[in-house]
mmCIF file of C-alpha atoms in Angstrom:
data_model
loop_
_atom_site.group_PDB
_atom_site.id
_atom_site.type_symbol
_atom_site.label_atom_id
_atom_site.label_comp_id
_atom_site.label_asym_id
_atom_site.label_seq_id
_atom_site.Cartn_x
_atom_site.Cartn_y
_atom_site.Cartn_z
ATOM 1 C CA MET A 1 91.958 228.717 -25.719
ATOM 2 C CA ALA A 2 89.679 225.870 -26.698
ATOM 3 C CA GLU A 3 87.800 226.071 -29.970
ATOM 4 C CA LEU A 4 84.223 227.288 -29.604
ATOM 5 C CA PHE A 5 81.792 224.440 -28.839
ATOM 6 C CA SER A 6 84.537 221.804 -28.851
ATOM 7 C CA ASP A 7 84.622 219.122 -26.137
ATOM 8 C CA GLU A 8 87.458 221.037 -24.477
ATOM 9 C CA TYR A 9 85.413 224.222 -24.531
ATOM 10 C CA PHE A 10 82.499 222.617 -22.689
ATOM 11 C CA MET A 11 84.731 220.638 -20.335
ATOM 12 C CA GLU A 12 86.290 223.947 -19.244
ATOM 13 C CA ILE A 13 82.836 225.037 -18.150
ATOM 14 C CA ALA A 14 82.248 221.776 -16.294
ATOM 15 C CA TYR A 15 85.677 222.293 -14.702
ATOM 16 C CA LYS A 16 84.583 225.702 -13.412
ATOM 17 C CA GLU A 17 81.687 223.939 -11.700
ATOM 18 C CA ALA A 18 84.136 221.486 -10.157
ATOM 19 C CA GLN A 19 86.185 224.396 -8.828
ATOM 20 C CA LYS A 20 83.116 225.706 -7.024
ATOM 21 C CA ALA A 21 82.833 222.344 -5.274
ATOM 22 C CA PHE A 22 86.554 222.496 -4.407
ATOM 23 C CA ASP A 23 86.127 225.965 -2.898
ATOM 24 C CA GLU A 24 83.283 224.695 -0.721
ATOM 25 C CA GLY A 25 85.236 221.723 0.591
ATOM 26 C CA GLU A 26 83.351 219.189 -1.543
ATOM 27 C CA VAL A 27 84.936 216.450 -3.652
ATOM 28 C CA PRO A 28 85.521 218.565 -6.779
ATOM 29 C CA VAL A 29 83.326 217.247 -9.556
ATOM 30 C CA GLY A 30 81.388 219.420 -11.985
ATOM 31 C CA ALA A 31 78.931 218.620 -14.754
ATOM 32 C CA ILE A 32 76.945 220.373 -17.450
ATOM 33 C CA VAL A 33 74.277 219.254 -19.918
ATOM 34 C CA VAL A 34 74.479 220.715 -23.406
ATOM 35 C CA CYS A 35 71.743 220.690 -26.037
ATOM 36 C CA GLU A 36 72.375 222.210 -29.471
ATOM 37 C CA ASN A 37 75.453 223.885 -28.018
ATOM 38 C CA ARG A 38 73.439 225.566 -25.285
ATOM 39 C CA ILE A 39 74.040 224.779 -21.639
ATOM 40 C CA ILE A 40 70.698 223.731 -20.182
ATOM 41 C CA GLY A 41 71.866 222.230 -16.889
ATOM 42 C CA LYS A 42 74.779 222.676 -14.493
ATOM 43 C CA GLY A 43 75.785 221.136 -11.220
ATOM 44 C CA TYR A 44 78.608 220.509 -8.823
ATOM 45 C CA ASN A 45 78.948 218.046 -6.025
ATOM 46 C CA LEU A 46 77.089 219.159 -2.889
ATOM 47 C CA THR A 47 76.895 215.956 -0.868
ATOM 48 C CA GLU A 48 78.454 217.498 2.244
ATOM 49 C CA ARG A 49 76.504 220.730 2.303
ATOM 50 C CA LEU A 50 73.191 219.009 1.638
ATOM 51 C CA HIS A 51 74.006 215.885 3.704
ATOM 52 C CA ASP A 52 72.754 213.967 0.703
ATOM 53 C CA VAL A 53 74.598 211.235 -1.162
ATOM 54 C CA THR A 54 72.388 211.787 -4.202
ATOM 55 C CA ALA A 55 73.610 215.377 -4.695
ATOM 56 C CA HIS A 56 76.328 214.474 -7.196
ATOM 57 C CA ALA A 57 77.160 216.969 -9.937
ATOM 58 C CA GLU A 58 75.678 214.772 -12.697
ATOM 59 C CA MET A 59 72.393 214.220 -10.860
ATOM 60 C CA GLN A 60 71.901 217.920 -10.411
ATOM 61 C CA ALA A 61 72.823 218.732 -14.014
ATOM 62 C CA ILE A 62 70.409 216.058 -15.298
ATOM 63 C CA THR A 63 67.584 217.252 -13.042
ATOM 64 C CA ALA A 64 68.198 220.866 -14.114
ATOM 65 C CA ALA A 65 68.249 219.983 -17.816
ATOM 66 C CA SER A 66 65.078 217.875 -17.583
ATOM 67 C CA ASN A 67 63.408 220.690 -15.727
ATOM 68 C CA TYR A 68 64.473 223.166 -18.408
ATOM 69 C CA LEU A 69 63.172 220.958 -21.216
ATOM 70 C CA GLY A 70 60.076 219.780 -19.345
ATOM 71 C CA ALA A 71 61.040 216.284 -20.493
ATOM 72 C CA LYS A 72 62.740 213.434 -18.735
ATOM 73 C CA TYR A 73 64.624 212.049 -21.743
ATOM 74 C CA LEU A 74 67.819 213.783 -22.814
ATOM 75 C CA VAL A 75 68.368 211.887 -26.061
ATOM 76 C CA ASP A 76 69.714 214.885 -27.984
ATOM 77 C CA CYS A 77 71.879 216.136 -25.137
ATOM 78 C CA ARG A 78 75.481 215.751 -24.070
ATOM 79 C CA LEU A 79 76.634 215.410 -20.476
ATOM 80 C CA TYR A 80 80.114 216.736 -19.688
ATOM 81 C CA VAL A 81 81.516 215.639 -16.358
ATOM 82 C CA THR A 82 85.002 216.215 -14.957
ATOM 83 C CA LEU A 83 85.240 212.786 -13.288
ATOM 84 C CA GLU A 84 84.007 209.397 -14.474
ATOM 85 C CA PRO A 85 80.482 208.931 -13.091
ATOM 86 C CA CYS A 86 79.787 206.487 -10.262
ATOM 87 C CA ILE A 87 77.270 203.660 -10.559
ATOM 88 C CA MET A 88 74.405 205.776 -9.256
ATOM 89 C CA CYS A 89 75.061 208.481 -11.837
ATOM 90 C CA ALA A 90 75.533 205.916 -14.608
ATOM 91 C CA GLY A 91 72.079 204.620 -13.703
ATOM 92 C CA ALA A 92 70.644 208.131 -14.031
ATOM 93 C CA ILE A 93 72.421 208.570 -17.381
ATOM 94 C CA TYR A 94 70.854 205.294 -18.490
ATOM 95 C CA TRP A 95 67.329 206.386 -17.537
ATOM 96 C CA ALA A 96 67.756 209.821 -19.133
ATOM 97 C CA GLN A 97 69.076 208.188 -22.326
ATOM 98 C CA LEU A 98 71.761 210.836 -22.726
ATOM 99 C CA GLY A 99 72.974 211.049 -26.312
ATOM 100 C CA GLU A 100 76.629 211.566 -25.387
ATOM 101 C CA LEU A 101 78.680 211.254 -22.228
ATOM 102 C CA ILE A 102 81.993 213.111 -22.182
ATOM 103 C CA ILE A 103 84.323 212.351 -19.291
ATOM 104 C CA GLY A 104 87.329 214.293 -17.993
ATOM 105 C CA ALA A 105 89.376 212.099 -15.646
ATOM 106 C CA SER A 106 88.925 208.378 -15.038
ATOM 107 C CA ASP A 107 87.956 207.012 -11.633
ATOM 108 C CA ALA A 108 89.333 203.508 -11.380
ATOM 109 C CA LYS A 109 87.979 202.998 -7.852
ATOM 110 C CA ARG A 110 84.445 204.397 -7.944
ATOM 111 C CA GLY A 111 83.755 204.850 -11.661
ATOM 112 C CA PHE A 112 81.070 202.828 -13.444
ATOM 113 C CA LEU A 113 83.306 201.649 -16.281
ATOM 114 C CA ARG A 114 84.800 198.912 -14.098
ATOM 115 C CA GLU A 115 81.311 197.328 -14.252
ATOM 116 C CA GLY A 116 81.008 197.885 -17.978
ATOM 117 C CA LYS A 117 79.610 200.342 -20.492
ATOM 118 C CA HIS A 118 76.259 198.562 -20.417
ATOM 119 C CA LEU A 119 75.318 200.452 -17.254
ATOM 120 C CA VAL A 120 74.543 203.476 -19.419
ATOM 121 C CA HIS A 121 72.100 203.386 -22.318
ATOM 122 C CA PRO A 122 73.313 201.436 -25.401
ATOM 123 C CA LYS A 123 72.726 204.559 -27.506
ATOM 124 C CA THR A 124 74.920 206.761 -25.303
ATOM 125 C CA GLU A 125 78.230 207.572 -27.002
ATOM 126 C CA ILE A 126 81.129 207.828 -24.564
ATOM 127 C CA ARG A 127 84.258 209.929 -24.973
ATOM 128 C CA ASN A 128 86.987 209.864 -22.378
ATOM 129 C CA GLY A 129 90.012 211.868 -21.272
ATOM 130 C CA ILE A 130 88.964 215.433 -22.186
ATOM 131 C CA LEU A 131 91.179 217.815 -20.145
ATOM 132 C CA GLU A 132 92.084 214.696 -18.213
ATOM 133 C CA ASP A 133 95.231 215.998 -16.468
ATOM 134 C CA LYS A 134 93.538 219.141 -15.246
ATOM 135 C CA CYS A 135 90.397 217.386 -14.027
ATOM 136 C CA SER A 136 92.421 214.675 -12.333
ATOM 137 C CA LEU A 137 94.784 217.149 -10.658
ATOM 138 C CA LEU A 138 91.892 219.009 -9.053
ATOM 139 C CA VAL A 139 90.687 215.810 -7.362
ATOM 140 C CA LYS A 140 94.236 214.896 -6.287
ATOM 141 C CA ASP A 141 94.793 218.367 -4.844
ATOM 142 C CA PHE A 142 91.545 218.077 -2.940
ATOM 143 C CA PHE A 143 92.460 214.791 -1.272
ATOM 144 C CA LYS A 144 96.016 216.001 -0.601
ATOM 145 C CA GLY A 145 94.507 218.937 1.273
ATOM 146 C CA LEU A 146 92.461 216.582 3.456
ATOM 147 C CA ARG A 147 95.458 214.633 4.743
ATOM 148 C CA MET B 1 47.358 192.299 10.343
ATOM 149 C CA ALA B 2 51.116 192.359 10.333
ATOM 150 C CA GLU B 3 52.943 192.277 13.652
ATOM 151 C CA LEU B 4 54.021 195.710 14.878
ATOM 152 C CA PHE B 5 57.424 196.735 13.482
ATOM 153 C CA SER B 6 57.828 193.524 11.470
ATOM 154 C CA ASP B 7 59.107 193.657 7.886
ATOM 155 C CA GLU B 8 55.542 193.127 6.695
ATOM 156 C CA TYR B 9 54.335 196.000 8.847
ATOM 157 C CA PHE B 10 56.791 198.454 7.302
ATOM 158 C CA MET B 11 56.362 197.073 3.796
ATOM 159 C CA GLU B 12 52.637 197.817 4.095
ATOM 160 C CA ILE B 13 53.552 201.455 4.636
ATOM 161 C CA ALA B 14 55.905 201.449 1.644
ATOM 162 C CA TYR B 15 53.055 199.833 -0.321
ATOM 163 C CA LYS B 16 50.772 202.741 0.584
ATOM 164 C CA GLU B 17 53.375 205.045 -0.939
ATOM 165 C CA ALA B 18 53.393 202.898 -4.078
ATOM 166 C CA GLN B 19 49.607 203.222 -4.274
ATOM 167 C CA LYS B 20 49.954 207.005 -4.325
ATOM 168 C CA ALA B 21 52.225 206.654 -7.362
ATOM 169 C CA PHE B 22 49.678 204.319 -8.988
ATOM 170 C CA ASP B 23 46.896 206.853 -8.406
ATOM 171 C CA GLU B 24 48.972 209.550 -10.086
ATOM 172 C CA GLY B 25 49.736 207.446 -13.159
ATOM 173 C CA GLU B 26 53.341 206.773 -12.144
ATOM 174 C CA VAL B 27 55.043 203.374 -12.169
ATOM 175 C CA PRO B 28 53.910 202.272 -8.688
ATOM 176 C CA VAL B 29 56.947 202.027 -6.442
ATOM 177 C CA GLY B 30 57.069 203.222 -2.849
ATOM 178 C CA ALA B 31 59.862 203.395 -0.293
ATOM 179 C CA ILE B 32 60.408 204.325 3.329
ATOM 180 C CA VAL B 33 63.492 204.680 5.521
ATOM 181 C CA VAL B 34 63.175 203.423 9.085
ATOM 182 C CA CYS B 35 65.505 204.187 11.983
ATOM 183 C CA GLU B 36 64.883 202.643 15.409
ATOM 184 C CA ASN B 37 61.397 201.727 14.228
ATOM 185 C CA ARG B 38 60.586 205.329 13.308
ATOM 186 C CA ILE B 39 59.876 206.327 9.748
ATOM 187 C CA ILE B 40 62.270 209.144 8.903
ATOM 188 C CA GLY B 41 61.848 209.252 5.133
ATOM 189 C CA LYS B 42 59.154 208.410 2.592
ATOM 190 C CA GLY B 43 58.873 208.596 -1.153
ATOM 191 C CA TYR B 44 57.066 207.366 -4.203
ATOM 192 C CA ASN B 45 57.987 207.433 -7.829
ATOM 193 C CA LEU B 46 57.418 210.870 -9.383
ATOM 194 C CA THR B 47 59.452 210.655 -12.582
ATOM 195 C CA GLU B 48 56.531 211.650 -14.814
ATOM 196 C CA ARG B 49 55.203 214.523 -12.762
ATOM 197 C CA LEU B 50 58.653 215.991 -12.180
ATOM 198 C CA HIS B 51 59.998 215.078 -15.642
ATOM 199 C CA ASP B 52 62.998 213.745 -13.773
ATOM 200 C CA VAL B 53 64.476 210.260 -14.052
ATOM 201 C CA THR B 54 66.170 210.688 -10.679
ATOM 202 C CA ALA B 55 62.834 211.031 -8.827
ATOM 203 C CA HIS B 56 62.575 207.358 -7.912
ATOM 204 C CA ALA B 57 60.897 206.418 -4.634
ATOM 205 C CA GLU B 58 64.168 205.267 -3.039
ATOM 206 C CA MET B 59 66.052 208.435 -3.970
ATOM 207 C CA GLN B 60 63.400 210.590 -2.378
ATOM 208 C CA ALA B 61 63.202 208.463 0.761
ATOM 209 C CA ILE B 62 67.006 208.532 1.152
ATOM 210 C CA THR B 63 67.164 212.302 0.616
ATOM 211 C CA ALA B 64 64.324 212.835 3.118
ATOM 212 C CA ALA B 65 65.953 210.588 5.746
ATOM 213 C CA SER B 66 69.363 212.238 5.345
ATOM 214 C CA ASN B 67 67.720 215.615 5.634
ATOM 215 C CA TYR B 68 65.913 214.524 8.802
ATOM 216 C CA LEU B 69 69.107 213.208 10.397
ATOM 217 C CA GLY B 70 71.345 215.979 9.081
ATOM 218 C CA ALA B 71 73.735 213.214 8.054
ATOM 219 C CA LYS B 72 74.429 211.572 4.736
ATOM 220 C CA TYR B 73 75.172 208.085 6.064
ATOM 221 C CA LEU B 74 72.240 205.852 6.959
ATOM 222 C CA VAL B 75 74.223 203.037 8.571
ATOM 223 C CA ASP B 76 71.652 202.333 11.288
ATOM 224 C CA CYS B 77 68.669 202.604 8.964
ATOM 225 C CA ARG B 78 66.540 200.231 6.931
ATOM 226 C CA LEU B 79 65.179 200.975 3.475
ATOM 227 C CA TYR B 80 61.890 199.266 2.562
ATOM 228 C CA VAL B 81 61.033 199.384 -1.116
ATOM 229 C CA THR B 82 58.162 197.658 -2.910
ATOM 230 C CA LEU B 83 60.196 196.854 -6.053
ATOM 231 C CA GLU B 84 63.821 195.775 -6.403
ATOM 232 C CA PRO B 85 65.896 198.950 -6.841
ATOM 233 C CA CYS B 86 67.413 199.837 -10.207
ATOM 234 C CA ILE B 87 71.146 200.409 -10.689
ATOM 235 C CA MET B 88 70.886 204.133 -9.969
ATOM 236 C CA CYS B 89 69.106 203.510 -6.681
ATOM 237 C CA ALA B 90 71.518 200.705 -5.764
ATOM 238 C CA GLY B 91 74.317 203.230 -6.238
ATOM 239 C CA ALA B 92 72.575 205.640 -3.870
ATOM 240 C CA ILE B 93 72.066 202.827 -1.332
ATOM 241 C CA TYR B 94 75.786 202.100 -1.623
ATOM 242 C CA TRP B 95 76.776 205.701 -0.940
ATOM 243 C CA ALA B 96 74.326 206.054 1.966
ATOM 244 C CA GLN B 97 75.636 202.786 3.462
ATOM 245 C CA LEU B 98 72.134 201.657 4.381
ATOM 246 C CA GLY B 99 72.195 199.058 7.152
ATOM 247 C CA GLU B 100 69.409 196.946 5.671
ATOM 248 C CA LEU B 101 67.588 196.803 2.363
ATOM 249 C CA ILE B 102 64.212 195.086 2.354
ATOM 250 C CA ILE B 103 62.646 194.401 -1.035
ATOM 251 C CA GLY B 104 59.034 193.575 -1.959
ATOM 252 C CA ALA B 105 58.891 192.252 -5.518
ATOM 253 C CA SER B 106 61.841 191.317 -7.733
ATOM 254 C CA ASP B 107 62.567 193.166 -10.971
ATOM 255 C CA ALA B 108 64.352 190.768 -13.275
ATOM 256 C CA LYS B 109 64.625 193.321 -16.087
ATOM 257 C CA ARG B 110 65.660 196.557 -14.392
ATOM 258 C CA GLY B 111 66.702 195.451 -10.899
ATOM 259 C CA PHE B 112 70.300 195.767 -9.698
ATOM 260 C CA LEU B 113 70.625 192.168 -8.518
ATOM 261 C CA ARG B 114 71.256 190.948 -12.064
ATOM 262 C CA GLU B 115 74.564 192.863 -11.806
ATOM 263 C CA GLY B 116 75.298 191.496 -8.352
ATOM 264 C CA LYS B 117 74.918 192.349 -4.687
ATOM 265 C CA HIS B 118 78.230 194.182 -4.739
ATOM 266 C CA LEU B 119 76.504 197.273 -6.193
ATOM 267 C CA VAL B 120 75.236 198.065 -2.706
ATOM 268 C CA HIS B 121 77.523 198.447 0.307
ATOM 269 C CA PRO B 122 79.098 195.196 1.579
ATOM 270 C CA LYS B 123 77.623 195.913 5.018
ATOM 271 C CA THR B 124 74.060 196.273 3.695
ATOM 272 C CA GLU B 125 71.928 193.251 4.630
ATOM 273 C CA ILE B 126 69.380 192.353 1.959
ATOM 274 C CA ARG B 127 66.020 190.641 2.516
ATOM 275 C CA ASN B 128 63.774 189.816 -0.389
ATOM 276 C CA GLY B 129 60.175 188.896 -1.131
ATOM 277 C CA ILE B 130 58.316 190.747 1.652
ATOM 278 C CA LEU B 131 54.639 191.069 0.532
ATOM 279 C CA GLU B 132 55.990 190.023 -2.848
ATOM 280 C CA ASP B 133 52.668 189.037 -4.476
ATOM 281 C CA LYS B 134 50.961 192.250 -3.497
ATOM 282 C CA CYS B 135 53.840 194.496 -4.537
ATOM 283 C CA SER B 136 54.262 192.652 -7.812
ATOM 284 C CA LEU B 137 50.536 192.719 -8.622
ATOM 285 C CA LEU B 138 50.413 196.502 -8.270
ATOM 286 C CA VAL B 139 53.115 196.891 -10.928
ATOM 287 C CA LYS B 140 51.430 194.335 -13.216
ATOM 288 C CA ASP B 141 48.070 196.092 -12.843
ATOM 289 C CA PHE B 142 49.718 199.383 -13.713
ATOM 290 C CA PHE B 143 51.255 198.117 -16.957
ATOM 291 C CA LYS B 144 48.044 196.257 -17.853
ATOM 292 C CA GLY B 145 46.200 199.567 -17.564
ATOM 293 C CA LEU B 146 48.625 201.211 -19.982
ATOM 294 C CA ARG B 147 47.984 198.752 -22.809
#
């Protein structure tokens, strides 16, 4: 089991969110926002159910966390997400000035890192590859099931 | 008066949305989504009131239009926005596959075009500078008022 409050510990929780998306037939991505080791926002991809391209896991977790704090900046917060954010979500991470961004699996095709780290805020620390195999496998299994 | 259903006609309506933001002390940006000359989504910037960086005018207009259509793709729709979209909103426009994007004023600092047109969908037609002076002046007046 992952050490309490480690990156792996929190990514497991984000992964559980991603599994909810998987179970609902959504591209399985999950995200949580953590502040002082407390989870203050959660979300999983709901673009199909809501017919809304903006309903990505990260967007929902950011909105939930901001709502919880009553503040739009998340400077002292960490965002854990099972798949590398897209450009839209990177833009939201930029505006929210997230302190840390922790990514599970890479997304070479749709991820923001192909454009460059500058899409998120210069103060945002990025860590990559936490529970990578597991997070990546969930997405692969999802698309295999669609074929 | 602008010709019925011209770009100027619809941008006037987006401008009215931007004025609502101005009146509420928000950075004044307004957006509408138009489908077959009907307005199916509206929005204005509410990031301060909602404490939510994702509450940009475009995001709200896209969500409203998708909700109206019960579909997440807006291929046959036009998005009118008074200020050049940021990277987050460009990402949303990409995902929604908007048919046309019509911009009022440019935003050299925060606009997506400094990264390149490829941030939106390759099929999205872009037109720029509709009621540019008016849209730009509203933003300038807003920031002047803050000083």
